[in-house]
Coordinates of C-alpha atoms and ligand atoms in Angstrom, one line a residue:
X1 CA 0.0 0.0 0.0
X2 CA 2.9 2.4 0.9
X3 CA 6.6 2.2 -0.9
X4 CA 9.0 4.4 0.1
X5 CA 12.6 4.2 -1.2
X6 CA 15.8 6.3 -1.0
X7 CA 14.1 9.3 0.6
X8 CA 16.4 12.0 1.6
X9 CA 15.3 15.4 3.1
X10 CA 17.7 18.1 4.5
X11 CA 17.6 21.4 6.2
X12 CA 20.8 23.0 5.8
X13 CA 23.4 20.8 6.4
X14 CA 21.3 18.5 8.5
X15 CA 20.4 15.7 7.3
X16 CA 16.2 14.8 8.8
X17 CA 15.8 11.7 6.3
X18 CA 19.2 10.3 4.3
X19 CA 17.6 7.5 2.7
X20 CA 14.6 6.5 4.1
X21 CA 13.2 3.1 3.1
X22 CA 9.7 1.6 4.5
X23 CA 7.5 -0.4 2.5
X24 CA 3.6 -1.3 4.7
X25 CA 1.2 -3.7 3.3
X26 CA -2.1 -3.7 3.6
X27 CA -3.4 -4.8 6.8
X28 CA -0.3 -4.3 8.8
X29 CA 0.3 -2.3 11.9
X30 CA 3.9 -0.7 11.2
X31 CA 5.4 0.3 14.6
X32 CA 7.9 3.5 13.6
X33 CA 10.0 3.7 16.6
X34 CA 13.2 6.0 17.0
X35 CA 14.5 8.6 19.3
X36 CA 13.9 12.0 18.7
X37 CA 14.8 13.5 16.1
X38 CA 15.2 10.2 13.9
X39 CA 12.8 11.5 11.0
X40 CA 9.8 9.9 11.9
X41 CA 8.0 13.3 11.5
X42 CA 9.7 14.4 8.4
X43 CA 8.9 10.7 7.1
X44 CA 5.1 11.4 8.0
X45 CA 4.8 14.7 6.9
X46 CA 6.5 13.8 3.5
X47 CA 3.9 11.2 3.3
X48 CA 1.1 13.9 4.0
X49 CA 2.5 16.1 1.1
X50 CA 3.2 19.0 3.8
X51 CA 7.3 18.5 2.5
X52 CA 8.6 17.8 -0.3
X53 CA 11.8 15.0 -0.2
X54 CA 15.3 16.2 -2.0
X55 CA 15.3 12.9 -3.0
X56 CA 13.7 9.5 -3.3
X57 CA 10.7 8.1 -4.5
X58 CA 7.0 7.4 -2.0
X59 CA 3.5 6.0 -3.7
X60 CA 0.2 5.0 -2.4
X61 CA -1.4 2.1 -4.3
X62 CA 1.1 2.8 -7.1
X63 CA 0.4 6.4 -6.7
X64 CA 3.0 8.5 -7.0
X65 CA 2.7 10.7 -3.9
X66 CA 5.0 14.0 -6.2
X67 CA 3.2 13.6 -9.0
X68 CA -0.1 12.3 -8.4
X69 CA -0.3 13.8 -4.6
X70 CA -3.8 15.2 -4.9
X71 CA -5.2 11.6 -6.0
X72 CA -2.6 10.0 -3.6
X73 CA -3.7 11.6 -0.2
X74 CA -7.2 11.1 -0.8
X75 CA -6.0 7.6 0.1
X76 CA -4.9 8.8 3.2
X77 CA -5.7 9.7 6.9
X78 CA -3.1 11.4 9.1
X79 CA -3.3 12.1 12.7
X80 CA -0.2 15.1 13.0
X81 CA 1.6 15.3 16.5
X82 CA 0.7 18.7 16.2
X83 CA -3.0 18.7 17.2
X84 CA -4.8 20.4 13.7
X85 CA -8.5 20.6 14.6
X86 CA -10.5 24.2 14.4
X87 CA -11.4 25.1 18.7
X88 CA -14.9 26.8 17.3
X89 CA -16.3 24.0 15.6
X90 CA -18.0 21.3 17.2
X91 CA -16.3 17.4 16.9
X92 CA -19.1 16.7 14.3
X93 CA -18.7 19.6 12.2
X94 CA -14.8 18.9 12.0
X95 CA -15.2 15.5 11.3
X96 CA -18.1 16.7 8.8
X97 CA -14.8 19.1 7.1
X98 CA -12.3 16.4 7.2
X99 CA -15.3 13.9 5.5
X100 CA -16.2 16.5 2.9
X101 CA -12.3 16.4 2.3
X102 CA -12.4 13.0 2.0
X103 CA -14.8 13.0 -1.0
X104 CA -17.9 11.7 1.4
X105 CA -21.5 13.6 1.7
X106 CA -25.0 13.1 2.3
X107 CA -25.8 9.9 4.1
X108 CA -22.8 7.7 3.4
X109 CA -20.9 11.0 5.3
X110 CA -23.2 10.9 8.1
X111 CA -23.2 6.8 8.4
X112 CA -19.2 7.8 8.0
X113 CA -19.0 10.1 11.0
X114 CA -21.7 8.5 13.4
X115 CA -19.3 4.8 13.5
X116 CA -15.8 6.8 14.1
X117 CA -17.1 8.9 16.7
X118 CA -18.9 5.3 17.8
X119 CA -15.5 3.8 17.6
X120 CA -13.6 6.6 19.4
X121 CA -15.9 6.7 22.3
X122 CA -16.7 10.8 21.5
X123 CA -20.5 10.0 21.0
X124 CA -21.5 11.7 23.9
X125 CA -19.3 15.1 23.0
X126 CA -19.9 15.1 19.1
X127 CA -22.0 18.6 19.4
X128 CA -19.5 20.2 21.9
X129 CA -17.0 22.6 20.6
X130 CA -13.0 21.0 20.3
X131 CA -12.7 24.0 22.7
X132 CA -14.0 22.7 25.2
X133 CA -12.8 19.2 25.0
X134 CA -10.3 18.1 27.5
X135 CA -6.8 16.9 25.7
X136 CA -7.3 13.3 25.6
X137 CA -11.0 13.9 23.7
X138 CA -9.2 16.5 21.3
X139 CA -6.5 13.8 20.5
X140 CA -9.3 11.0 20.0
X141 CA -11.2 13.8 17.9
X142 CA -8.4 14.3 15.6
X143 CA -7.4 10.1 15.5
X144 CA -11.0 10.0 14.3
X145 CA -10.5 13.3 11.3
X146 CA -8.1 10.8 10.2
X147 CA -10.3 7.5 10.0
X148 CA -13.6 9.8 8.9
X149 CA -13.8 8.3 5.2
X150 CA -12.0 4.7 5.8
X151 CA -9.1 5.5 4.0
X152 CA -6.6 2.5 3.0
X153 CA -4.1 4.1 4.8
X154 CA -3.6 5.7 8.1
X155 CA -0.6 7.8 9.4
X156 CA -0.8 8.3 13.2
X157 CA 2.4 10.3 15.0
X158 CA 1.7 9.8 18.4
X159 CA -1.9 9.7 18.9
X160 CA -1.7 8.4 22.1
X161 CA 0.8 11.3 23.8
X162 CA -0.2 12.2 26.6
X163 CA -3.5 9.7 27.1
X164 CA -5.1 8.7 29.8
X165 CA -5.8 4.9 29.8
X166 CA -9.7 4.8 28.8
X167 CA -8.3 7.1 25.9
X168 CA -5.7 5.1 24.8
X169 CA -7.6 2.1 25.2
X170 CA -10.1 3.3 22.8
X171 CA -7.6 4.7 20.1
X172 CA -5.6 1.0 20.2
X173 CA -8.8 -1.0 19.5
X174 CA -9.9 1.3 16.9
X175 CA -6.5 1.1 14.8
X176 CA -6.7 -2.3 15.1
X177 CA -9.9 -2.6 13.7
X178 CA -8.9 -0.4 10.9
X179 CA -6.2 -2.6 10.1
X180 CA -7.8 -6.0 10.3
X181 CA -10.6 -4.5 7.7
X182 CA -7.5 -4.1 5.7
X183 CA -5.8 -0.7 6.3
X184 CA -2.1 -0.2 6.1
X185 CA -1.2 1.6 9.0
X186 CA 1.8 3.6 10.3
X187 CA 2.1 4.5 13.8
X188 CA 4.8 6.6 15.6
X189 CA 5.4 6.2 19.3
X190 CA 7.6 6.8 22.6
X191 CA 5.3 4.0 24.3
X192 CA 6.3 0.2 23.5
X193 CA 3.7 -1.9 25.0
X194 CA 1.3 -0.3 22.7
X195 CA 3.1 -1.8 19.7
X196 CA 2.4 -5.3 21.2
X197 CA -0.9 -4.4 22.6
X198 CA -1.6 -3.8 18.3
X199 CA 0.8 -6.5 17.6
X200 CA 2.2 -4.2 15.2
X201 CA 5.6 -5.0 13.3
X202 CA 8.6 -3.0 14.0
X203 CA 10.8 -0.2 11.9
X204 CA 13.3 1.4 13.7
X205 CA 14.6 4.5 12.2
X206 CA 17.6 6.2 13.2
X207 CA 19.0 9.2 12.1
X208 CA 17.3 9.6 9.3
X209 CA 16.9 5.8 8.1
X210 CA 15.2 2.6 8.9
X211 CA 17.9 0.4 10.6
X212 CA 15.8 -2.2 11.4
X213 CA 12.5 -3.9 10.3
X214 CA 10.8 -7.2 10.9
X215 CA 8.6 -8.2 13.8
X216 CA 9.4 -8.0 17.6
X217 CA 10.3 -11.6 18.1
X218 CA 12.7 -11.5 14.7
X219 CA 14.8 -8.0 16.0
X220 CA 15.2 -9.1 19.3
X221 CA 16.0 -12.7 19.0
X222 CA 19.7 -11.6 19.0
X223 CA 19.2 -9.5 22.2
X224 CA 20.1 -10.9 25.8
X225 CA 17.7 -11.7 28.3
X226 CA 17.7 -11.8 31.8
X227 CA 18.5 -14.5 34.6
X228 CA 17.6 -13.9 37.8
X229 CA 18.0 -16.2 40.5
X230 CA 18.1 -15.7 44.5
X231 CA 19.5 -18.0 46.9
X232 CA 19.0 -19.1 50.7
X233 CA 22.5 -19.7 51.3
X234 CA 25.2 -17.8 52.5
X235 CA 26.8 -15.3 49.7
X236 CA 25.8 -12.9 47.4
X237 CA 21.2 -13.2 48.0
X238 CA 20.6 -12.3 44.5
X239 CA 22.2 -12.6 41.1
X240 CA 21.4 -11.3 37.8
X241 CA 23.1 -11.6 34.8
X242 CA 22.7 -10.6 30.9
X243 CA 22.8 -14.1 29.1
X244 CA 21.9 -15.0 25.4
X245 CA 21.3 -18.8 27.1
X246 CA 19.9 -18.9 30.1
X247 CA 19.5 -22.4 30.5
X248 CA 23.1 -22.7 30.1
X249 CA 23.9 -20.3 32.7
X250 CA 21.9 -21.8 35.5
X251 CA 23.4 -25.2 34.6
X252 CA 26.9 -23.7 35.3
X253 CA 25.1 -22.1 38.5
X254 CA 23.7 -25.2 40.2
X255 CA 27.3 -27.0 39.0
X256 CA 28.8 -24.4 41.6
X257 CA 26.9 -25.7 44.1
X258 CA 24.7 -23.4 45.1
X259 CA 21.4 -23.9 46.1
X260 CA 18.6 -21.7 44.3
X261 CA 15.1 -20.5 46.0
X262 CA 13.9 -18.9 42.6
X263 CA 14.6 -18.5 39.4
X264 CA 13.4 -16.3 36.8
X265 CA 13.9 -16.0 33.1
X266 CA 13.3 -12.5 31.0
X267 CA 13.1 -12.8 27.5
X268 CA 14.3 -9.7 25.8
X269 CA 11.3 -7.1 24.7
X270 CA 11.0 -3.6 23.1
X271 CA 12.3 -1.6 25.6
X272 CA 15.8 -3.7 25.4
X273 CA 15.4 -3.4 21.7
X274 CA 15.2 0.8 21.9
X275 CA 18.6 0.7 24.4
X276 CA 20.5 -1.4 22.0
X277 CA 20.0 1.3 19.3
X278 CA 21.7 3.9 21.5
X279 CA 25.4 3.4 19.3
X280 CA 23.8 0.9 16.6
X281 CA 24.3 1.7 13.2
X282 CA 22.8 -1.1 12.3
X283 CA 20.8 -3.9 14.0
X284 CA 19.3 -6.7 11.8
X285 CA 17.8 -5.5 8.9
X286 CA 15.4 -7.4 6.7
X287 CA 14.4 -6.8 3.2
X288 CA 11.9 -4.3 2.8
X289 CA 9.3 -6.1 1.5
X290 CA 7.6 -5.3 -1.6
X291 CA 3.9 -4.3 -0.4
X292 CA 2.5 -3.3 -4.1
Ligands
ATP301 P1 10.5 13.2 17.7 O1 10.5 11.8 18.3 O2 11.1 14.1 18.7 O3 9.1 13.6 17.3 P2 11.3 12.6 15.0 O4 11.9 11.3 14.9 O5 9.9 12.8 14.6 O6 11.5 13.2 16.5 P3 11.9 14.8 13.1 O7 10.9 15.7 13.7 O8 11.5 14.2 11.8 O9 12.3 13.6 14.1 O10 13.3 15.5 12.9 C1 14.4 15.0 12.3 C2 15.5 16.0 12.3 O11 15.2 17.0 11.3 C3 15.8 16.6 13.6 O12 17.2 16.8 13.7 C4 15.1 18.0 13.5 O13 15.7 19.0 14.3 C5 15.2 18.3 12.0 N1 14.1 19.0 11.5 C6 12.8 18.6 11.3 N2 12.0 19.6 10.8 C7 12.8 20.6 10.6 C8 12.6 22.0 10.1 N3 11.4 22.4 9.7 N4 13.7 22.8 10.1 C9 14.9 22.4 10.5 N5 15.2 21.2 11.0 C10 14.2 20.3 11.1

């Protein structure tokens, strides 16, 4: 659904995106993870058509996203990190805006807006002015300008910042029910468990490119764990110990004699993943995959 190769985008002598490659297919949750300043923004807003890239090429659906952008983006729904929502107007006539944008009127619009703001839990406030929304409803309210319309693919830079639970609880089970009616969606966060809560795949970008791409169990397979074990006897009570084989390791413990009370195994996660970036240049990467 989304192809993007070789993009490059600089401002002055620094370089946001140096040759950017991400391909999503439809149906999949694409996790875009990075620290700041890795390009996911640049990468979205490219997408958007808000910049244009030095270099590289992006389509939608085999749209060319430079040439064809107008026909391109009606493909698309982006939630910016930067909330873009007019204060005046109530959640219903924004969402009526961003639907008329979309290409939808009449009753398929209404039928359009009545299951996001359904979905989104913002029933109850759809005739209150943004305004007057606290910031978790405002972020829901602009998730949902982006789904408004059912477009095939969704761009979502931190819609969750700053959420309360019931929020982001609502905003998770929506994406994922955009993506399992087919979607191709790409989501920017800070906050890991809610790429396995959407059992997204990964793509980790770093300064300015995507290092790493694949699901969670194939980048951190080469990652070590955890053993823990405490003991009753006299000595150190607790040991812990980075270990790529942990079975291996508590073999060679229990050969030393001494006599555990518990055990316990961590497998490596997402959060272990995002450290080991600090000083990669590159962790495992996979074939972008062609997603035509
Ligand atoms: P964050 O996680 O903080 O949102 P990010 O991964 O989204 O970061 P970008 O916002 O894409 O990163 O920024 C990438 C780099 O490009 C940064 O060094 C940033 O300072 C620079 N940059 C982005 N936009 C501009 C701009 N309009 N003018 C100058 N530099 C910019």
């Amino acid at each position: 659904m989304l192809i993007a190769e070789g993009l490059v985008k600089r401002y002055g002598s620094r370089h946001a995106l140096d040759g950017f490659d991400l391909a999503v297919p439809a149906g999949e949750i694409v996790g875009l993870i990075g620290h700041n300043g890795a390009g996911k923004t640049t990468f979205v807003e490219i997408v958007a058509g808000l910049v244009r890239p030095d270099a590289g090429r992006i389509s939608i659906a085999a749209l060319d996203v430079l040439r064809e952008g107008r026909a391109a983006r009606r493909l698309l729904g982006v939630a910016p990190q930067e909330l873009a929502l007019y204060g005046s107007a109530t959640v219903r006539e924004n969402l009526r805006l961003f639907a008329g944008l979309a290409g939808l009127r009449g009753r398929r619009g209404v039928a359009e807006i009545t299951q996001v703001l359904d979905e989104l839990c913002l029933t109850a406030v759809a005739d209150r002015p943004v305004a007057a929304l606290s910031g978790g409803q405002r972020r829901r309210v602009q998730a949902a300008t982006a789904m408004v319309g059912s477009p095939p693919l969704l761009l979502l830079d931190e819609p969750t910042a700053g959420a309360d639970p019931e929020t982001r609880s609502a905003l998770l089970g929506a994406v994922r029910a955009r993506a399992e009616a087919g979607a191709a969606v790409v989501y920017t966060t800070h906050y890991l468990p809610e790429l396995v809560d959407l059992g997204a795949t990964l793509a980790l970008a770093r300064a300015g490119r995507i290092i790493a791409r694949g699901t969670q169990d194939e980048l951190t397979r080469h990652l070590p764990g955890e053993l823990r074990v405490t003991f009753a006897d006299a000595g150190e009570p607790e040991l812990r110990r980075a270990t790529m084989d942990p079975g291996a390791d508590l073999a060679a413990l229990l050969a030393s004699g001494r006599t555990p009370v518990s055990v316990d195994v961590r497998r490596p996660g997402l959060d272990d993943l995002y450290r080991s970036m600090e000083g990669a240049e590159t962790v495992a990467r996979t074939e972008v995959r062609d997603a035509a």
